[in-house]
PDB file of N, CA and C in Angstrom:
ATOM      1  N   MET O   1     -14.952   1.692   9.952  1.00 83.00           N
ATOM      2  CA  MET O   1     -14.257   1.163   8.779  1.00 83.00           C
ATOM      3  C   MET O   1     -14.948  -0.092   8.272  1.00 83.00           C
ATOM      4  N   GLN O   2     -15.375  -0.962   9.193  1.00 89.00           N
ATOM      5  CA  GLN O   2     -16.046  -2.195   8.789  1.00 89.00           C
ATOM      6  C   GLN O   2     -17.338  -1.875   8.038  1.00 89.00           C
ATOM      7  N   GLU O   3     -18.064  -0.861   8.485  1.00 93.00           N
ATOM      8  CA  GLU O   3     -19.300  -0.503   7.824  1.00 93.00           C
ATOM      9  C   GLU O   3     -19.048  -0.043   6.396  1.00 93.00           C
ATOM     10  N   LYS O   4     -17.999   0.734   6.203  1.00 93.00           N
ATOM     11  CA  LYS O   4     -17.675   1.210   4.839  1.00 93.00           C
ATOM     12  C   LYS O   4     -17.326   0.045   3.924  1.00 93.00           C
ATOM     13  N   ILE O   5     -16.580  -0.932   4.413  1.00 92.00           N
ATOM     14  CA  ILE O   5     -16.231  -2.099   3.601  1.00 92.00           C
ATOM     15  C   ILE O   5     -17.495  -2.888   3.238  1.00 92.00           C
ATOM     16  N   SER O   6     -18.393  -3.047   4.188  1.00 93.00           N
ATOM     17  CA  SER O   6     -19.629  -3.784   3.942  1.00 93.00           C
ATOM     18  C   SER O   6     -20.504  -3.064   2.917  1.00 93.00           C
ATOM     19  N   VAL O   7     -20.613  -1.763   3.023  1.00 95.00           N
ATOM     20  CA  VAL O   7     -21.395  -0.972   2.045  1.00 95.00           C
ATOM     21  C   VAL O   7     -20.753  -1.072   0.661  1.00 95.00           C
ATOM     22  N   LEU O   8     -19.448  -0.942   0.592  1.00 95.00           N
ATOM     23  CA  LEU O   8     -18.739  -1.060  -0.689  1.00 95.00           C
ATOM     24  C   LEU O   8     -19.005  -2.415  -1.340  1.00 95.00           C
ATOM     25  N   ALA O   9     -18.941  -3.478  -0.549  1.00 94.00           N
ATOM     26  CA  ALA O   9     -19.164  -4.827  -1.079  1.00 94.00           C
ATOM     27  C   ALA O   9     -20.608  -4.962  -1.581  1.00 94.00           C
ATOM     28  N   ALA O  10     -21.560  -4.425  -0.849  1.00 95.00           N
ATOM     29  CA  ALA O  10     -22.968  -4.533  -1.240  1.00 95.00           C
ATOM     30  C   ALA O  10     -23.259  -3.769  -2.536  1.00 95.00           C
ATOM     31  N   ILE O  11     -22.751  -2.548  -2.633  1.00 96.00           N
ATOM     32  CA  ILE O  11     -22.981  -1.739  -3.829  1.00 96.00           C
ATOM     33  C   ILE O  11     -22.244  -2.360  -5.030  1.00 96.00           C
ATOM     34  N   SER O  12     -21.053  -2.870  -4.808  1.00 96.00           N
ATOM     35  CA  SER O  12     -20.295  -3.498  -5.888  1.00 96.00           C
ATOM     36  C   SER O  12     -21.067  -4.713  -6.411  1.00 96.00           C
ATOM     37  N   ALA O  13     -21.642  -5.502  -5.529  1.00 95.00           N
ATOM     38  CA  ALA O  13     -22.381  -6.678  -5.943  1.00 95.00           C
ATOM     39  C   ALA O  13     -23.622  -6.300  -6.760  1.00 95.00           C
ATOM     40  N   GLN O  14     -24.262  -5.168  -6.438  1.00 97.00           N
ATOM     41  CA  GLN O  14     -25.429  -4.726  -7.149  1.00 97.00           C
ATOM     42  C   GLN O  14     -25.127  -4.420  -8.606  1.00 97.00           C
ATOM     43  N   VAL O  15     -23.919  -3.980  -8.898  1.00 97.00           N
ATOM     44  CA  VAL O  15     -23.545  -3.660 -10.284  1.00 97.00           C
ATOM     45  C   VAL O  15     -22.732  -4.771 -10.931  1.00 97.00           C
ATOM     46  N   GLY O  16     -22.636  -5.908 -10.248  1.00 97.00           N
ATOM     47  CA  GLY O  16     -21.971  -7.055 -10.825  1.00 97.00           C
ATOM     48  C   GLY O  16     -20.508  -7.177 -10.570  1.00 97.00           C
ATOM     49  N   LEU O  17     -19.973  -6.365  -9.665  1.00 96.00           N
ATOM     50  CA  LEU O  17     -18.526  -6.457  -9.313  1.00 96.00           C
ATOM     51  C   LEU O  17     -18.354  -7.299  -8.055  1.00 96.00           C
ATOM     52  N   ILE O  18     -17.367  -8.136  -8.079  1.00 93.00           N
ATOM     53  CA  ILE O  18     -17.099  -9.007  -6.920  1.00 93.00           C
ATOM     54  C   ILE O  18     -15.718  -8.633  -6.362  1.00 93.00           C
ATOM     55  N   ILE O  19     -15.683  -8.356  -5.058  1.00 94.00           N
ATOM     56  CA  ILE O  19     -14.423  -8.031  -4.392  1.00 94.00           C
ATOM     57  C   ILE O  19     -13.827  -9.353  -3.911  1.00 94.00           C
ATOM     58  N   HIS O  20     -12.610  -9.656  -4.375  1.00 92.00           N
ATOM     59  CA  HIS O  20     -11.943 -10.924  -4.036  1.00 92.00           C
ATOM     60  C   HIS O  20     -11.274 -10.807  -2.664  1.00 92.00           C
ATOM     61  N   ASN O  21     -11.711 -11.651  -1.731  1.00 91.00           N
ATOM     62  CA  ASN O  21     -11.201 -11.575  -0.357  1.00 91.00           C
ATOM     63  C   ASN O  21      -9.694 -11.757  -0.264  1.00 91.00           C
ATOM     64  N   GLU O  22      -9.129 -12.679  -1.038  1.00 91.00           N
ATOM     65  CA  GLU O  22      -7.703 -12.982  -0.913  1.00 91.00           C
ATOM     66  C   GLU O  22      -6.840 -11.908  -1.539  1.00 91.00           C
ATOM     67  N   LYS O  23      -7.391 -11.131  -2.471  1.00 93.00           N
ATOM     68  CA  LYS O  23      -6.625 -10.064  -3.119  1.00 93.00           C
ATOM     69  C   LYS O  23      -6.765  -8.728  -2.411  1.00 93.00           C
ATOM     70  N   THR O  24      -7.740  -8.609  -1.536  1.00 93.00           N
ATOM     71  CA  THR O  24      -8.026  -7.355  -0.841  1.00 93.00           C
ATOM     72  C   THR O  24      -7.233  -7.289   0.445  1.00 93.00           C
ATOM     73  N   LYS O  25      -6.462  -6.213   0.607  1.00 93.00           N
ATOM     74  CA  LYS O  25      -5.615  -6.003   1.775  1.00 93.00           C
ATOM     75  C   LYS O  25      -5.984  -4.650   2.427  1.00 93.00           C
ATOM     76  N   ILE O  26      -5.610  -4.514   3.685  1.00 90.00           N
ATOM     77  CA  ILE O  26      -5.861  -3.231   4.353  1.00 90.00           C
ATOM     78  C   ILE O  26      -4.547  -2.716   4.934  1.00 90.00           C
ATOM     79  N   LEU O  27      -4.397  -1.394   4.975  1.00 87.00           N
ATOM     80  CA  LEU O  27      -3.245  -0.749   5.555  1.00 87.00           C
ATOM     81  C   LEU O  27      -3.762   0.303   6.538  1.00 87.00           C
ATOM     82  N   LYS O  28      -3.470   0.074   7.815  1.00 83.00           N
ATOM     83  CA  LYS O  28      -3.885   1.012   8.844  1.00 83.00           C
ATOM     84  C   LYS O  28      -2.773   2.016   9.076  1.00 83.00           C
ATOM     85  N   ILE O  29      -3.036   3.278   8.786  1.00 80.00           N
ATOM     86  CA  ILE O  29      -2.064   4.332   8.981  1.00 80.00           C
ATOM     87  C   ILE O  29      -2.011   4.656  10.479  1.00 80.00           C
ATOM     88  N   LEU O  30      -0.817   4.690  11.069  1.00 74.00           N
ATOM     89  CA  LEU O  30      -0.661   4.835  12.523  1.00 74.00           C
ATOM     90  C   LEU O  30      -1.128   6.176  13.057  1.00 74.00           C
ATOM     91  N   LYS O  31      -1.304   7.170  12.211  1.00 68.00           N
ATOM     92  CA  LYS O  31      -1.779   8.462  12.658  1.00 68.00           C
ATOM     93  C   LYS O  31      -3.250   8.416  13.111  1.00 68.00           C
ATOM     94  N   THR O  32      -3.921   7.375  12.726  1.00 62.00           N
ATOM     95  CA  THR O  32      -5.336   7.209  13.054  1.00 62.00           C
ATOM     96  C   THR O  32      -5.463   6.243  14.247  1.00 62.00           C
ATOM     97  N   ASN O  33      -6.424   6.491  15.126  1.00 64.00           N
ATOM     98  CA  ASN O  33      -6.636   5.632  16.280  1.00 64.00           C
ATOM     99  C   ASN O  33      -7.393   4.348  15.887  1.00 64.00           C
ATOM    100  N   PHE O  34      -6.671   3.263  15.784  1.00 59.00           N
ATOM    101  CA  PHE O  34      -7.325   1.984  15.444  1.00 59.00           C
ATOM    102  C   PHE O  34      -7.358   1.049  16.631  1.00 59.00           C
ATOM    103  N   SER O  35      -7.148   1.568  17.839  1.00 63.00           N
ATOM    104  CA  SER O  35      -7.095   0.685  19.007  1.00 63.00           C
ATOM    105  C   SER O  35      -8.416  -0.020  19.258  1.00 63.00           C
ATOM    106  N   ASN O  36      -9.528   0.572  18.841  1.00 63.00           N
ATOM    107  CA  ASN O  36     -10.825  -0.013  19.099  1.00 63.00           C
ATOM    108  C   ASN O  36     -11.356  -0.856  17.908  1.00 63.00           C
ATOM    109  N   ILE O  37     -10.534  -1.021  16.901  1.00 67.00           N
ATOM    110  CA  ILE O  37     -10.956  -1.753  15.713  1.00 67.00           C
ATOM    111  C   ILE O  37     -10.369  -3.155  15.701  1.00 67.00           C
ATOM    112  N   ASN O  38     -11.259  -4.153  15.628  1.00 75.00           N
ATOM    113  CA  ASN O  38     -10.817  -5.532  15.469  1.00 75.00           C
ATOM    114  C   ASN O  38     -10.472  -5.750  14.005  1.00 75.00           C
ATOM    115  N   SER O  39     -10.249  -6.975  13.628  1.00 85.00           N
ATOM    116  CA  SER O  39      -9.955  -7.249  12.231  1.00 85.00           C
ATOM    117  C   SER O  39     -11.163  -6.879  11.369  1.00 85.00           C
ATOM    118  N   ILE O  40     -10.871  -6.370  10.205  1.00 90.00           N
ATOM    119  CA  ILE O  40     -11.920  -5.954   9.263  1.00 90.00           C
ATOM    120  C   ILE O  40     -12.217  -7.170   8.386  1.00 90.00           C
ATOM    121  N   THR O  41     -13.484  -7.445   8.161  1.00 92.00           N
ATOM    122  CA  THR O  41     -13.864  -8.620   7.378  1.00 92.00           C
ATOM    123  C   THR O  41     -14.612  -8.214   6.102  1.00 92.00           C
ATOM    124  N   LEU O  42     -14.568  -9.117   5.163  1.00 93.00           N
ATOM    125  CA  LEU O  42     -15.296  -8.978   3.908  1.00 93.00           C
ATOM    126  C   LEU O  42     -15.977 -10.316   3.628  1.00 93.00           C
ATOM    127  N   ASN O  43     -17.275 -10.290   3.589  1.00 89.00           N
ATOM    128  CA  ASN O  43     -18.072 -11.502   3.415  1.00 89.00           C
ATOM    129  C   ASN O  43     -17.733 -12.570   4.472  1.00 89.00           C
ATOM    130  N   GLY O  44     -17.497 -12.120   5.697  1.00 90.00           N
ATOM    131  CA  GLY O  44     -17.214 -13.039   6.794  1.00 90.00           C
ATOM    132  C   GLY O  44     -15.781 -13.474   6.932  1.00 90.00           C
ATOM    133  N   SER O  45     -14.912 -13.124   5.993  1.00 92.00           N
ATOM    134  CA  SER O  45     -13.501 -13.485   6.079  1.00 92.00           C
ATOM    135  C   SER O  45     -12.654 -12.278   6.442  1.00 92.00           C
ATOM    136  N   PRO O  46     -11.731 -12.439   7.397  1.00 94.00           N
ATOM    137  CA  PRO O  46     -10.878 -11.282   7.780  1.00 94.00           C
ATOM    138  C   PRO O  46      -9.954 -10.907   6.626  1.00 94.00           C
ATOM    139  N   LEU O  47      -9.748  -9.593   6.467  1.00 93.00           N
ATOM    140  CA  LEU O  47      -8.844  -9.087   5.445  1.00 93.00           C
ATOM    141  C   LEU O  47      -7.435  -9.027   6.013  1.00 93.00           C
ATOM    142  N   GLU O  48      -6.456  -9.311   5.181  1.00 93.00           N
ATOM    143  CA  GLU O  48      -5.061  -9.278   5.604  1.00 93.00           C
ATOM    144  C   GLU O  48      -4.594  -7.869   5.790  1.00 93.00           C
ATOM    145  N   GLU O  49      -3.921  -7.614   6.928  1.00 91.00           N
ATOM    146  CA  GLU O  49      -3.347  -6.293   7.187  1.00 91.00           C
ATOM    147  C   GLU O  49      -1.899  -6.308   6.742  1.00 91.00           C
ATOM    148  N   ILE O  50      -1.518  -5.310   5.926  1.00 90.00           N
ATOM    149  CA  ILE O  50      -0.165  -5.227   5.411  1.00 90.00           C
ATOM    150  C   ILE O  50       0.580  -4.062   6.050  1.00 90.00           C
ATOM    151  N   GLN O  51       1.897  -4.030   5.925  1.00 88.00           N
ATOM    152  CA  GLN O  51       2.739  -3.000   6.509  1.00 88.00           C
ATOM    153  C   GLN O  51       3.003  -1.875   5.520  1.00 88.00           C
ATOM    154  N   PHE O  52       3.018  -2.197   4.197  1.00 87.00           N
ATOM    155  CA  PHE O  52       3.234  -1.193   3.172  1.00 87.00           C
ATOM    156  C   PHE O  52       2.754  -1.747   1.847  1.00 87.00           C
ATOM    157  N   PHE O  53       2.589  -0.859   0.858  1.00 85.00           N
ATOM    158  CA  PHE O  53       2.341  -1.328  -0.507  1.00 85.00           C
ATOM    159  C   PHE O  53       2.846  -0.263  -1.489  1.00 85.00           C
ATOM    160  N   THR O  54       3.055  -0.692  -2.705  1.00 85.00           N
ATOM    161  CA  THR O  54       3.529   0.223  -3.745  1.00 85.00           C
ATOM    162  C   THR O  54       2.378   0.570  -4.667  1.00 85.00           C
ATOM    163  N   TYR O  55       2.166   1.861  -4.859  1.00 84.00           N
ATOM    164  CA  TYR O  55       1.077   2.359  -5.727  1.00 84.00           C
ATOM    165  C   TYR O  55       1.664   3.350  -6.706  1.00 84.00           C
ATOM    166  N   LEU O  56       1.568   3.050  -7.986  1.00 87.00           N
ATOM    167  CA  LEU O  56       2.083   3.908  -9.039  1.00 87.00           C
ATOM    168  C   LEU O  56       3.550   4.269  -8.779  1.00 87.00           C
ATOM    169  N   GLY O  57       4.339   3.302  -8.305  1.00 81.00           N
ATOM    170  CA  GLY O  57       5.768   3.497  -8.077  1.00 81.00           C
ATOM    171  C   GLY O  57       6.119   4.118  -6.746  1.00 81.00           C
ATOM    172  N   SER O  58       5.157   4.552  -5.969  1.00 82.00           N
ATOM    173  CA  SER O  58       5.422   5.126  -4.671  1.00 82.00           C
ATOM    174  C   SER O  58       5.089   4.156  -3.550  1.00 82.00           C
ATOM    175  N   ILE O  59       5.948   4.115  -2.538  1.00 82.00           N
ATOM    176  CA  ILE O  59       5.704   3.216  -1.406  1.00 82.00           C
ATOM    177  C   ILE O  59       4.927   3.951  -0.337  1.00 82.00           C
ATOM    178  N   ILE O  60       3.823   3.350   0.076  1.00 84.00           N
ATOM    179  CA  ILE O  60       2.978   3.885   1.136  1.00 84.00           C
ATOM    180  C   ILE O  60       3.110   2.919   2.315  1.00 84.00           C
ATOM    181  N   ASP O  61       3.425   3.457   3.525  1.00 84.00           N
ATOM    182  CA  ASP O  61       3.609   2.582   4.672  1.00 84.00           C
ATOM    183  C   ASP O  61       2.699   2.989   5.829  1.00 84.00           C
ATOM    184  N   LYS O  62       2.798   2.231   6.906  1.00 83.00           N
ATOM    185  CA  LYS O  62       1.944   2.460   8.100  1.00 83.00           C
ATOM    186  C   LYS O  62       2.155   3.826   8.734  1.00 83.00           C
ATOM    187  N   GLN O  63       3.327   4.424   8.593  1.00 79.00           N
ATOM    188  CA  GLN O  63       3.565   5.718   9.209  1.00 79.00           C
ATOM    189  C   GLN O  63       2.935   6.844   8.403  1.00 79.00           C
ATOM    190  N   GLY O  64       2.590   6.590   7.159  1.00 75.00           N
ATOM    191  CA  GLY O  64       1.975   7.592   6.335  1.00 75.00           C
ATOM    192  C   GLY O  64       2.913   8.622   5.790  1.00 75.00           C
ATOM    193  N   GLY O  65       4.206   8.443   6.022  1.00 72.00           N
ATOM    194  CA  GLY O  65       5.207   9.387   5.546  1.00 72.00           C
ATOM    195  C   GLY O  65       5.864   8.924   4.251  1.00 72.00           C
ATOM    196  N   THR O  66       6.935   9.634   3.866  1.00 75.00           N
ATOM    197  CA  THR O  66       7.615   9.348   2.609  1.00 75.00           C
ATOM    198  C   THR O  66       8.994   8.789   2.817  1.00 75.00           C
ATOM    199  N   ASP O  67       9.431   8.564   4.039  1.00 77.00           N
ATOM    200  CA  ASP O  67      10.812   8.105   4.279  1.00 77.00           C
ATOM    201  C   ASP O  67      11.133   6.822   3.530  1.00 77.00           C
ATOM    202  N   THR O  68      10.277   5.818   3.614  1.00 79.00           N
ATOM    203  CA  THR O  68      10.535   4.546   2.954  1.00 79.00           C
ATOM    204  C   THR O  68      10.613   4.726   1.445  1.00 79.00           C
ATOM    205  N   ASP O  69       9.732   5.537   0.885  1.00 75.00           N
ATOM    206  CA  ASP O  69       9.705   5.791  -0.552  1.00 75.00           C
ATOM    207  C   ASP O  69      10.990   6.500  -0.981  1.00 75.00           C
ATOM    208  N   VAL O  70      11.400   7.514  -0.253  1.00 81.00           N
ATOM    209  CA  VAL O  70      12.602   8.278  -0.598  1.00 81.00           C
ATOM    210  C   VAL O  70      13.842   7.383  -0.531  1.00 81.00           C
ATOM    211  N   LYS O  71      13.944   6.563   0.508  1.00 83.00           N
ATOM    212  CA  LYS O  71      15.101   5.682   0.630  1.00 83.00           C
ATOM    213  C   LYS O  71      15.149   4.676  -0.532  1.00 83.00           C
ATOM    214  N   ALA O  72      14.012   4.168  -0.923  1.00 79.00           N
ATOM    215  CA  ALA O  72      13.962   3.202  -2.025  1.00 79.00           C
ATOM    216  C   ALA O  72      14.357   3.877  -3.329  1.00 79.00           C
ATOM    217  N   ARG O  73      13.891   5.084  -3.546  1.00 79.00           N
ATOM    218  CA  ARG O  73      14.245   5.783  -4.793  1.00 79.00           C
ATOM    219  C   ARG O  73      15.738   6.137  -4.838  1.00 79.00           C
ATOM    220  N   ILE O  74      16.300   6.556  -3.696  1.00 84.00           N
ATOM    221  CA  ILE O  74      17.723   6.859  -3.639  1.00 84.00           C
ATOM    222  C   ILE O  74      18.534   5.583  -3.906  1.00 84.00           C
ATOM    223  N   GLY O  75      18.103   4.471  -3.296  1.00 80.00           N
ATOM    224  CA  GLY O  75      18.793   3.201  -3.509  1.00 80.00           C
ATOM    225  C   GLY O  75      18.776   2.765  -4.941  1.00 80.00           C
ATOM    226  N   LYS O  76      17.703   3.018  -5.647  1.00 78.00           N
ATOM    227  CA  LYS O  76      17.613   2.647  -7.064  1.00 78.00           C
ATOM    228  C   LYS O  76      18.484   3.560  -7.934  1.00 78.00           C
ATOM    229  N   GLU O  77      18.616   4.794  -7.527  1.00 74.00           N
ATOM    230  CA  GLU O  77      19.319   5.791  -8.342  1.00 74.00           C
ATOM    231  C   GLU O  77      20.832   5.732  -8.181  1.00 74.00           C
ATOM    232  N   LEU O  78      21.338   5.413  -7.010  1.00 70.00           N
ATOM    233  CA  LEU O  78      22.770   5.452  -6.758  1.00 70.00           C
ATOM    234  C   LEU O  78      23.601   4.604  -7.720  1.00 70.00           C
ATOM    235  N   PRO O  79      23.296   3.358  -7.978  1.00 65.00           N
ATOM    236  CA  PRO O  79      24.145   2.588  -8.902  1.00 65.00           C
ATOM    237  C   PRO O  79      24.166   3.172 -10.330  1.00 65.00           C
ATOM    238  N   SER O  80      23.029   3.646 -10.823  1.00 57.00           N
ATOM    239  CA  SER O  80      22.996   4.190 -12.178  1.00 57.00           C
ATOM    240  C   SER O  80      23.701   5.532 -12.215  1.00 57.00           C
ATOM    241  N   SER O  81      23.642   6.342 -11.155  1.00 53.00           N
ATOM    242  CA  SER O  81      24.323   7.615 -11.135  1.00 53.00           C
ATOM    243  C   SER O  81      25.828   7.443 -11.175  1.00 53.00           C
ATOM    244  N   SER O  82      26.341   6.481 -10.418  1.00 54.00           N
ATOM    245  CA  SER O  82      27.799   6.283 -10.386  1.00 54.00           C
ATOM    246  C   SER O  82      28.299   5.714 -11.701  1.00 54.00           C
ATOM    247  N   SER O  83      27.514   4.886 -12.389  1.00 55.00           N
ATOM    248  CA  SER O  83      27.941   4.358 -13.673  1.00 55.00           C
ATOM    249  C   SER O  83      27.917   5.433 -14.740  1.00 55.00           C
ATOM    250  N   ARG O  84      26.984   6.347 -14.634  1.00 54.00           N
ATOM    251  CA  ARG O  84      26.962   7.470 -15.587  1.00 54.00           C
ATOM    252  C   ARG O  84      28.150   8.387 -15.380  1.00 54.00           C
ATOM    253  N   ALA O  85      28.472   8.610 -14.103  1.00 53.00           N
ATOM    254  CA  ALA O  85      29.608   9.501 -13.804  1.00 53.00           C
ATOM    255  C   ALA O  85      30.908   8.900 -14.313  1.00 53.00           C
ATOM    256  N   SER O  86      31.090   7.607 -14.113  1.00 54.00           N
ATOM    257  CA  SER O  86      32.321   6.978 -14.553  1.00 54.00           C
ATOM    258  C   SER O  86      32.359   6.927 -16.064  1.00 54.00           C
ATOM    259  N   GLY O  87      31.209   6.796 -16.704  1.00 55.00           N
ATOM    260  CA  GLY O  87      31.172   6.793 -18.179  1.00 55.00           C
ATOM    261  C   GLY O  87      31.553   8.150 -18.746  1.00 55.00           C
ATOM    262  N   LEU O  88      31.181   9.211 -18.068  1.00 55.00           N
ATOM    263  CA  LEU O  88      31.533  10.553 -18.534  1.00 55.00           C
ATOM    264  C   LEU O  88      33.014  10.826 -18.404  1.00 55.00           C
ATOM    265  N   SER O  89      33.636  10.341 -17.350  1.00 52.00           N
ATOM    266  CA  SER O  89      35.058  10.620 -17.142  1.00 52.00           C
ATOM    267  C   SER O  89      35.952   9.839 -18.120  1.00 52.00           C
ATOM    268  N   GLU O  90      35.443   8.743 -18.706  1.00 51.00           N
ATOM    269  CA  GLU O  90      36.239   7.966 -19.620  1.00 51.00           C
ATOM    270  C   GLU O  90      36.264   8.592 -21.020  1.00 51.00           C
ATOM    271  N   SER O  91      35.276   9.382 -21.337  1.00 47.00           N
ATOM    272  CA  SER O  91      35.174   9.908 -22.714  1.00 47.00           C
ATOM    273  C   SER O  91      36.179  10.980 -22.993  1.00 47.00           C
TER     274      SER O  91
END
């Protein structure tokens, strides 16, 4: 993984792109064996490891599953569903 990050940074620099260390995060999916991997660095600085992130409205977490995303979507939908249902019964 470290080698891929280093190659990405080198190629990006060749075309004028700079990868910002403080904005770059890593997410290690637990289905992969990361026991032999130390912290991943970019330009000598370790990258922050996160537990989850949201991409295009979907939550991706360390387990690699959809449970967190489904629970979040249900939680967002419940209040609006109940208000719509009560609005229909009043008409």
